[in-house]
Amino acid sequence: MARVPSAVVAAGGLVGGYGVARWTKKRQLGGAVLAVAGAAAAQQWRARAGSKAAGALSAAYVAAFAGSHPLAKKVGAWPAVFGVAGAVALASWAVADRKA
């Protein structure tokens, strides 16, 4: 089975969580998508880069989610979500996926 890069999992969680929340109008469902993807990414980060890196990347994931809200007021919701998802994906790739 092909391995899905943690960068894709993390970015997909941010984009997918927002998309699910927006289209279903159920924020809790979007939060569940965000949390499941974040947990899956954290597990990959821990396995590939160690606990310290996993902690830092998890903090970046949560900060990206939180930071997308004020950013959305300036640039719009989708551009904000795509921007923070790209930043988390880049950090994840640099720390955990590049070496694999």
C-alpha atoms as one frame of an Amber mdcrd trajectory, in Angstrom:
protein
   0.000   0.000   0.000   1.326   3.438  -0.921   2.172   5.724   1.960   0.367
   9.053   2.102   2.760  11.865   3.031   1.985  13.510   6.355   1.969  16.869
   4.573  -1.041  15.721   2.543  -2.813  14.373   5.632  -2.303  17.612   7.569
  -3.282  19.942   4.726  -6.216  17.692   3.882  -7.400  17.893   7.483  -7.421
  21.670   7.467  -9.085  21.995   4.054 -11.406  19.040   4.575 -12.439  20.136
   8.052 -13.393  23.578   6.808 -15.154  22.173   3.742 -17.200  19.703   5.763
 -18.170  22.380   8.303 -19.168  24.814   5.580 -21.124  22.421   3.371 -22.927
  20.537   6.127 -23.392  23.638   8.309 -22.258  21.473  11.245 -19.115  22.900
  12.788 -18.711  19.886  15.070 -18.501  17.562  12.064 -15.815  19.743  10.515
 -14.004  19.736  13.857 -14.102  15.955  13.892 -12.497  15.812  10.444  -9.868
  18.304  11.593  -9.135  16.297  14.752  -8.944  12.879  13.069  -6.596  14.153
  10.373  -4.492  15.982  12.970  -4.168  12.834  15.058  -3.221  10.768  12.001
  -0.627  13.347  10.950   0.780  13.529  14.493   1.189   9.762  14.544   3.118
   9.920  11.265   5.223  12.838  12.491   6.137  10.952  15.654   7.103   7.830
  13.706   9.163   9.704  11.104  10.704  12.607  12.999  10.354  11.911  16.723
   8.257  13.236  19.577   9.738  16.746  19.694   9.095  17.349  16.020   5.609
  15.844  16.319   4.840  18.221  19.174   6.067  21.237  17.221   4.172  20.243
  14.076   1.020  19.547  16.091   1.292  23.005  17.630   1.708  24.463  14.134
  -1.399  22.557  12.977  -3.498  23.964  15.835  -2.030  27.455  15.340  -2.845
  27.275  11.633  -6.449  26.389  12.416  -6.729  29.238  14.914  -4.866  31.678
  12.684  -7.076  30.985   9.694 -10.004  32.691  11.429  -8.570  36.223  11.704
  -6.818  35.787   8.359 -10.172  34.955   6.735 -11.464  38.402   7.732  -8.700
  39.955   5.647  -8.438  37.673   2.595 -11.573  35.518   2.621 -12.284  32.079
   4.044 -11.011  29.777   1.314  -7.795  31.724   0.634  -7.074  31.723   4.382
  -7.662  27.980   4.692  -5.553  27.191   1.632  -2.794  29.508   2.885  -2.504
  27.957   6.324  -2.872  24.439   4.890   0.018  25.160   2.524   2.171  26.475
   5.354   1.510  23.378   7.485   2.119  21.097   4.505   5.455  22.782   3.807
   6.553  22.503   7.443   5.450  18.872   7.573   7.290  18.033   4.379  10.457
  19.783   5.546  10.511  18.079   8.945   9.013  14.636   8.368   8.429  13.774
   4.711  11.519  15.054   2.898  13.775  12.359   4.323  11.389   9.462   3.700
